[in-house]
Amino acid sequence: MRCARSTAAALAAAVLLPGCQIPQDPKGTLDRVENGVMRVGVVEADPWVELAGTEPSGGVEVELARAFARKAGARIEWIDGSEEELVNACKEGSVDLVIAGLTSKSRWKKDVAFTRPYVETEAVVGVPSGADLPDSLEGSRVLAERGSEEEALLELKTDAVVVSVDSLSEARGRTVAAHDYVLDDLALRRFKRLKREKHVMAVQPGENAFLVELERFLLNREAAIEVLVRREGRP
Amino acid sequence: VTSEHEAGGGREFELPEDLHNQQRKAVRLEWITIAYMLTAIAFLAVTLGQSQAMKAAWIEDLLSLLPPAAFLIASRIRKRDADAKFPWGLHRSVSIAYVFAALALLAMGLFVFLDSAFKLVKAEHPPIGVIQLFGEEIWLGWVMIAALVYSGIPPVILGRMKQKLADDLHDKVLYADAEMNRADWMTVAAAIVGVLGIGIGLWWADAVAAIVISADIVHDGVKNVRAATHDLMDARPRRHDSREYHPIVEQMERELSKFDWIEQGAVRLREEGHVFTGEVLVVPRDGERLSVDQLEGLAEHLLELEWKVYDIVVVPVKEIDIPSPGADRRRAEAARGE
């Protein structure tokens, strides 16, 4: 009992000490990254991470990582690899941040710590903006990118006739299954939702100061992120 | 000859008149406990995050619904009259509820204990990020602590009130429930230490706190499973707080020696939920001719000693062949005398 009491007292003292930041990182990631180097793992995931060779050339999460690094005064060291490689490296602490178009449903959530979702996107069926909304999709021809998740969801959840295409860039004015952020560019409006995705980034589990710093950064930028997603997601 | 307490008013309770009020109060307190704990469980559930200590505290709160539920269900069922199908009545429903609640406690305690130990060994670092509340980003750890305090303080007060009633009513389930509530602050304190530990960068504090909490749940579980199985094994009745044997057996045996026509007597009682039932064996003095009135009078006299004794059978015998405190003592004295 006495031991418990003194532990509690020590904890209380630590909490109340002036200038003592809560939460802290067990391994000091935030301290090391600030005005130092941030190691960012990247996996190609259009439009979130786009690579040219081993360096990123653009993408929503790449832009966000750059902005976060600027704010922290950090230089970024990009590390490319497969998701599994980078998640394992991040788990053990040799990568500070993984960006790979991850969502909150990802299987990696037991291995690395996800941020709170910073943006939500949807896979939808979009119909031409000008026309009336149809009663149902039964029998109508709907375009979807070949080999995409939307293609399968369309088959599974609607009665539409699926027309697989290589690219949606020519789909302007047609009924398509696509992500909601391309609707404006294709002059479409939402008709039916196929799937909702909450996007997250991953950091080493337990490095809570770093996690909180990153989450605060992301959550303060919701409007800017929406714009960024629409720009980067252009077909 | 058998005799049974006949409580007035259609035997609404097994309890004597003056305890009806306490019983009603206890029922009300248990409903309040359930209602409050449900809000606390919901609050904890939304702040749970990945903290193991929070999970342990949450599971303990979930389990703390069991004893009140057992108490409320049993207090409805137990007053049903005996019938052809259940000739001894349904008093034992209390014991059965007690066994289930105790087993749940033990199983969940073991689960959380192993889970936490495993996480500690694997050195899993719990991530706790921010939550948005009223447009502000707050570290989830602070919200967890708020939820823990909310879930921990009122049960302590409820526990104290229930313990008083449990003392009056000699009610085991109510007593176990009150004990669990009263000990709730320790769980809360341990979990807060765990969360603050994560806050200052001690990742292991969380798992250690969870282990402490789960060890306490296991301890409660073992204690209660033991007590509950003893009841079902017809062990000698204990006081509601299990501290010692209930004095009624010895008290009854002392009463027996006051009757001239009784040479020797022995009492054997068992617990059936809230009440005691059992046999009284009497060896009449030589040449004594017993009447039914005599036996019935004895049974009624003994029943008046204690309201918890609900149903006894008085049997005249030639020789006492059951263990009972009085008989054991006599046997020991005889052995020493030889």
mmCIF file of N, CA, C and O in Angstrom, chain A residues 1 7-8 11 14-15 20-27 109 113 116 205-208 211-212 215-216 219-220 222, chain B residues 50 124-132 137-140 142 185-186 192-194 196-203:
data_model
loop_
_atom_site.group_PDB
_atom_site.id
_atom_site.type_symbol
_atom_site.label_atom_id
_atom_site.label_comp_id
_atom_site.label_asym_id
_atom_site.label_seq_id
_atom_site.Cartn_x
_atom_site.Cartn_y
_atom_site.Cartn_z
ATOM 1 N N MET A 1 0.836 -1.204 0.000
ATOM 2 C CA MET A 1 0.000 0.000 0.000
ATOM 3 C C MET A 1 0.864 1.245 0.000
ATOM 4 O O MET A 1 0.664 2.170 -0.755
ATOM 5 N N THR A 7 4.290 5.523 -5.419
ATOM 6 C CA THR A 7 4.286 5.521 -6.883
ATOM 7 C C THR A 7 3.318 6.577 -7.396
ATOM 8 O O THR A 7 3.637 7.343 -8.307
ATOM 9 N N ALA A 8 2.135 6.598 -6.769
ATOM 10 C CA ALA A 8 1.124 7.571 -7.182
ATOM 11 C C ALA A 8 1.655 8.986 -6.979
ATOM 12 O O ALA A 8 1.485 9.857 -7.840
ATOM 13 N N LEU A 11 4.119 9.825 -9.654
ATOM 14 C CA LEU A 11 3.436 10.102 -10.913
ATOM 15 C C LEU A 11 2.799 11.482 -10.891
ATOM 16 O O LEU A 11 2.908 12.245 -11.839
ATOM 17 N N ALA A 14 5.385 14.058 -11.370
ATOM 18 C CA ALA A 14 5.844 14.115 -12.752
ATOM 19 C C ALA A 14 4.839 14.862 -13.626
ATOM 20 O O ALA A 14 5.199 15.611 -14.523
ATOM 21 N N VAL A 15 3.539 14.627 -13.335
ATOM 22 C CA VAL A 15 2.496 15.262 -14.127
ATOM 23 C C VAL A 15 2.480 16.761 -13.884
ATOM 24 O O VAL A 15 2.279 17.557 -14.792
ATOM 25 N N CYS A 20 6.542 19.947 -18.139
ATOM 26 C CA CYS A 20 6.589 18.530 -18.461
ATOM 27 C C CYS A 20 5.444 18.212 -19.407
ATOM 28 O O CYS A 20 4.280 18.309 -19.045
ATOM 29 N N GLN A 21 5.797 17.838 -20.633
ATOM 30 C CA GLN A 21 4.787 17.602 -21.658
ATOM 31 C C GLN A 21 4.108 16.254 -21.462
ATOM 32 O O GLN A 21 4.765 15.276 -21.171
ATOM 33 N N ILE A 22 2.797 16.229 -21.598
ATOM 34 C CA ILE A 22 2.052 14.958 -21.567
ATOM 35 C C ILE A 22 1.239 14.878 -22.832
ATOM 36 O O ILE A 22 0.568 15.841 -23.162
ATOM 37 N N PRO A 23 1.261 13.806 -23.590
ATOM 38 C CA PRO A 23 2.039 12.592 -23.345
ATOM 39 C C PRO A 23 3.482 12.708 -23.846
ATOM 40 O O PRO A 23 3.795 13.596 -24.618
ATOM 41 N N GLN A 24 4.309 11.783 -23.395
ATOM 42 C CA GLN A 24 5.691 11.740 -23.862
ATOM 43 C C GLN A 24 5.957 10.465 -24.645
ATOM 44 O O GLN A 24 5.205 9.504 -24.547
ATOM 45 N N ASP A 25 7.030 10.487 -25.439
ATOM 46 C CA ASP A 25 7.421 9.307 -26.204
ATOM 47 C C ASP A 25 8.378 8.457 -25.382
ATOM 48 O O ASP A 25 9.378 8.973 -24.889
ATOM 49 N N PRO A 26 8.110 7.159 -25.286
ATOM 50 C CA PRO A 26 9.098 6.301 -24.606
ATOM 51 C C PRO A 26 10.461 6.352 -25.286
ATOM 52 O O PRO A 26 11.493 6.237 -24.634
ATOM 53 N N LYS A 27 10.467 6.513 -26.629
ATOM 54 C CA LYS A 27 11.750 6.513 -27.340
ATOM 55 C C LYS A 27 12.128 7.887 -27.880
ATOM 56 O O LYS A 27 13.043 8.005 -28.693
ATOM 57 N N LYS A 109 -3.411 -2.489 -38.299
ATOM 58 C CA LYS A 109 -3.702 -1.658 -37.121
ATOM 59 C C LYS A 109 -3.239 -2.284 -35.815
ATOM 60 O O LYS A 109 -3.128 -1.585 -34.819
ATOM 61 N N ALA A 113 0.652 2.210 -34.861
ATOM 62 C CA ALA A 113 -0.393 3.085 -34.314
ATOM 63 C C ALA A 113 -0.918 3.966 -35.433
ATOM 64 O O ALA A 113 -0.139 4.657 -36.095
ATOM 65 N N ARG A 116 -5.825 9.342 -35.860
ATOM 66 C CA ARG A 116 -7.258 9.496 -36.044
ATOM 67 C C ARG A 116 -7.486 9.765 -37.537
ATOM 68 O O ARG A 116 -6.646 10.398 -38.164
ATOM 69 N N PRO A 205 3.991 2.441 -32.548
ATOM 70 C CA PRO A 205 3.075 2.407 -31.408
ATOM 71 C C PRO A 205 3.760 2.860 -30.128
ATOM 72 O O PRO A 205 4.907 2.506 -29.872
ATOM 73 N N GLY A 206 3.043 3.648 -29.338
ATOM 74 C CA GLY A 206 3.570 4.092 -28.048
ATOM 75 C C GLY A 206 4.255 5.440 -28.100
ATOM 76 O O GLY A 206 4.419 6.081 -27.074
ATOM 77 N N GLU A 207 4.638 5.867 -29.318
ATOM 78 C CA GLU A 207 5.294 7.183 -29.423
ATOM 79 C C GLU A 207 4.196 8.250 -29.455
ATOM 80 O O GLU A 207 3.879 8.847 -30.476
ATOM 81 N N ASN A 208 3.633 8.462 -28.287
ATOM 82 C CA ASN A 208 2.389 9.222 -28.223
ATOM 83 C C ASN A 208 2.556 10.726 -28.422
ATOM 84 O O ASN A 208 1.645 11.387 -28.904
ATOM 85 N N LEU A 211 2.692 11.049 -32.090
ATOM 86 C CA LEU A 211 1.353 10.762 -32.620
ATOM 87 C C LEU A 211 0.414 11.947 -32.416
ATOM 88 O O LEU A 211 -0.278 12.388 -33.344
ATOM 89 N N VAL A 212 0.435 12.495 -31.186
ATOM 90 C CA VAL A 212 -0.471 13.603 -30.869
ATOM 91 C C VAL A 212 -0.108 14.839 -31.690
ATOM 92 O O VAL A 212 -0.980 15.538 -32.212
ATOM 93 N N GLU A 215 -1.381 14.216 -35.173
ATOM 94 C CA GLU A 215 -2.852 14.275 -35.227
ATOM 95 C C GLU A 215 -3.345 15.710 -35.125
ATOM 96 O O GLU A 215 -4.248 16.124 -35.848
ATOM 97 N N ARG A 216 -2.727 16.482 -34.218
ATOM 98 C CA ARG A 216 -3.138 17.902 -34.085
ATOM 99 C C ARG A 216 -2.911 18.627 -35.398
ATOM 100 O O ARG A 216 -3.747 19.417 -35.831
ATOM 101 N N LEU A 219 -5.641 17.307 -37.940
ATOM 102 C CA LEU A 219 -7.036 17.641 -37.628
ATOM 103 C C LEU A 219 -7.316 19.129 -37.780
ATOM 104 O O LEU A 219 -8.454 19.538 -37.897
ATOM 105 N N ASN A 220 -6.258 19.945 -37.767
ATOM 106 C CA ASN A 220 -6.474 21.379 -37.948
ATOM 107 C C ASN A 220 -6.571 21.784 -39.405
ATOM 108 O O ASN A 220 -6.701 22.954 -39.708
ATOM 109 N N GLU A 222 -8.579 20.221 -41.945
ATOM 110 C CA GLU A 222 -9.584 19.446 -42.662
ATOM 111 C C GLU A 222 -9.976 20.063 -44.002
ATOM 112 O O GLU A 222 -10.005 19.384 -45.027
ATOM 113 N N GLN B 50 -6.530 2.089 -26.813
ATOM 114 C CA GLN B 50 -5.788 0.836 -26.828
ATOM 115 C C GLN B 50 -5.138 0.560 -25.490
ATOM 116 O O GLN B 50 -4.207 -0.226 -25.399
ATOM 117 N N GLU B 124 4.338 -4.637 -25.931
ATOM 118 C CA GLU B 124 3.468 -3.841 -26.802
ATOM 119 C C GLU B 124 3.288 -2.447 -26.222
ATOM 120 O O GLU B 124 2.893 -2.290 -25.081
ATOM 121 N N HIS B 125 3.583 -1.448 -27.040
ATOM 122 C CA HIS B 125 3.453 -0.069 -26.578
ATOM 123 C C HIS B 125 2.073 0.458 -26.927
ATOM 124 O O HIS B 125 1.718 0.506 -28.095
ATOM 125 N N PRO B 126 1.284 0.856 -25.925
ATOM 126 C CA PRO B 126 -0.063 1.333 -26.233
ATOM 127 C C PRO B 126 -0.054 2.744 -26.825
ATOM 128 O O PRO B 126 0.504 3.658 -26.223
ATOM 129 N N PRO B 127 -0.647 2.906 -28.014
ATOM 130 C CA PRO B 127 -0.752 4.251 -28.566
ATOM 131 C C PRO B 127 -2.010 4.957 -28.051
ATOM 132 O O PRO B 127 -3.080 4.363 -28.009
ATOM 133 N N ILE B 128 -1.865 6.182 -27.613
ATOM 134 C CA ILE B 128 -3.023 6.996 -27.226
ATOM 135 C C ILE B 128 -2.876 8.346 -27.900
ATOM 136 O O ILE B 128 -1.911 9.071 -27.643
ATOM 137 N N GLY B 129 -3.808 8.664 -28.773
ATOM 138 C CA GLY B 129 -3.722 9.906 -29.538
ATOM 139 C C GLY B 129 -4.623 10.982 -28.984
ATOM 140 O O GLY B 129 -4.827 11.071 -27.783
ATOM 141 N N VAL B 130 -5.159 11.791 -29.877
ATOM 142 C CA VAL B 130 -6.028 12.886 -29.437
ATOM 143 C C VAL B 130 -7.469 12.579 -29.796
ATOM 144 O O VAL B 130 -7.759 11.728 -30.620
ATOM 145 N N ILE B 131 -8.358 13.285 -29.147
ATOM 146 C CA ILE B 131 -9.778 13.182 -29.457
ATOM 147 C C ILE B 131 -10.281 14.610 -29.623
ATOM 148 O O ILE B 131 -9.754 15.527 -28.985
ATOM 149 N N GLN B 132 -11.240 14.783 -30.528
ATOM 150 C CA GLN B 132 -11.794 16.128 -30.712
ATOM 151 C C GLN B 132 -13.038 16.290 -29.870
ATOM 152 O O GLN B 132 -14.004 15.542 -30.011
ATOM 153 N N GLU B 137 -8.671 19.761 -29.631
ATOM 154 C CA GLU B 137 -8.032 18.451 -29.620
ATOM 155 C C GLU B 137 -7.430 18.218 -28.241
ATOM 156 O O GLU B 137 -6.563 18.966 -27.799
ATOM 157 N N ILE B 138 -7.936 17.198 -27.583
ATOM 158 C CA ILE B 138 -7.465 16.885 -26.238
ATOM 159 C C ILE B 138 -6.824 15.511 -26.272
ATOM 160 O O ILE B 138 -7.309 14.615 -26.967
ATOM 161 N N TRP B 139 -5.753 15.338 -25.507
ATOM 162 C CA TRP B 139 -5.142 14.013 -25.420
ATOM 163 C C TRP B 139 -6.154 13.057 -24.806
ATOM 164 O O TRP B 139 -6.747 13.340 -23.756
ATOM 165 N N LEU B 140 -6.363 11.946 -25.476
ATOM 166 C CA LEU B 140 -7.387 10.985 -25.054
ATOM 167 C C LEU B 140 -7.153 10.503 -23.618
ATOM 168 O O LEU B 140 -8.092 10.173 -22.898
ATOM 169 N N TRP B 142 -6.438 12.142 -20.974
ATOM 170 C CA TRP B 142 -7.163 12.966 -19.978
ATOM 171 C C TRP B 142 -8.624 12.565 -19.931
ATOM 172 O O TRP B 142 -9.235 12.518 -18.863
ATOM 173 N N TRP B 185 -12.637 1.833 -6.204
ATOM 174 C CA TRP B 185 -11.692 2.949 -6.271
ATOM 175 C C TRP B 185 -10.271 2.466 -6.523
ATOM 176 O O TRP B 185 -9.473 3.152 -7.140
ATOM 177 N N MET B 186 -9.972 1.234 -6.064
ATOM 178 C CA MET B 186 -8.609 0.720 -6.264
ATOM 179 C C MET B 186 -8.364 0.442 -7.748
ATOM 180 O O MET B 186 -7.308 0.741 -8.285
ATOM 181 N N ILE B 192 -5.801 4.739 -13.525
ATOM 182 C CA ILE B 192 -5.324 6.116 -13.718
ATOM 183 C C ILE B 192 -3.799 6.140 -13.699
ATOM 184 O O ILE B 192 -3.163 6.804 -14.529
ATOM 185 N N VAL B 193 -3.215 5.390 -12.783
ATOM 186 C CA VAL B 193 -1.753 5.315 -12.736
ATOM 187 C C VAL B 193 -1.223 4.770 -14.073
ATOM 188 O O VAL B 193 -0.246 5.275 -14.619
ATOM 189 N N GLY B 194 -1.930 3.745 -14.613
ATOM 190 C CA GLY B 194 -1.512 3.181 -15.890
ATOM 191 C C GLY B 194 -1.559 4.204 -17.007
ATOM 192 O O GLY B 194 -0.600 4.354 -17.776
ATOM 193 N N LEU B 196 -1.612 7.543 -16.758
ATOM 194 C CA LEU B 196 -0.615 8.598 -16.530
ATOM 195 C C LEU B 196 0.776 8.076 -16.852
ATOM 196 O O LEU B 196 1.626 8.807 -17.364
ATOM 197 N N GLY B 197 0.992 6.797 -16.562
ATOM 198 C CA GLY B 197 2.280 6.172 -16.896
ATOM 199 C C GLY B 197 2.549 6.270 -18.388
ATOM 200 O O GLY B 197 3.642 6.663 -18.808
ATOM 201 N N ILE B 198 1.535 5.921 -19.194
ATOM 202 C CA ILE B 198 1.697 6.068 -20.645
ATOM 203 C C ILE B 198 2.021 7.521 -20.962
ATOM 204 O O ILE B 198 2.876 7.823 -21.783
ATOM 205 N N GLY B 199 1.329 8.431 -20.257
ATOM 206 C CA GLY B 199 1.511 9.864 -20.500
ATOM 207 C C GLY B 199 2.948 10.307 -20.316
ATOM 208 O O GLY B 199 3.452 11.126 -21.080
ATOM 209 N N ILE B 200 3.619 9.768 -19.311
ATOM 210 C CA ILE B 200 4.994 10.209 -19.100
ATOM 211 C C ILE B 200 5.983 9.265 -19.766
ATOM 212 O O ILE B 200 7.176 9.279 -19.457
ATOM 213 N N GLY B 201 5.486 8.461 -20.688
ATOM 214 C CA GLY B 201 6.401 7.674 -21.512
ATOM 215 C C GLY B 201 6.781 6.323 -20.944
ATOM 216 O O GLY B 201 7.708 5.691 -21.431
ATOM 217 N N LEU B 202 6.082 5.884 -19.890
ATOM 218 C CA LEU B 202 6.360 4.544 -19.363
ATOM 219 C C LEU B 202 5.340 3.582 -19.961
ATOM 220 O O LEU B 202 4.254 3.382 -19.414
ATOM 221 N N TRP B 203 5.679 2.995 -21.106
ATOM 222 C CA TRP B 203 4.694 2.175 -21.821
ATOM 223 C C TRP B 203 4.221 1.001 -20.994
ATOM 224 O O TRP B 203 3.104 0.552 -21.089
#
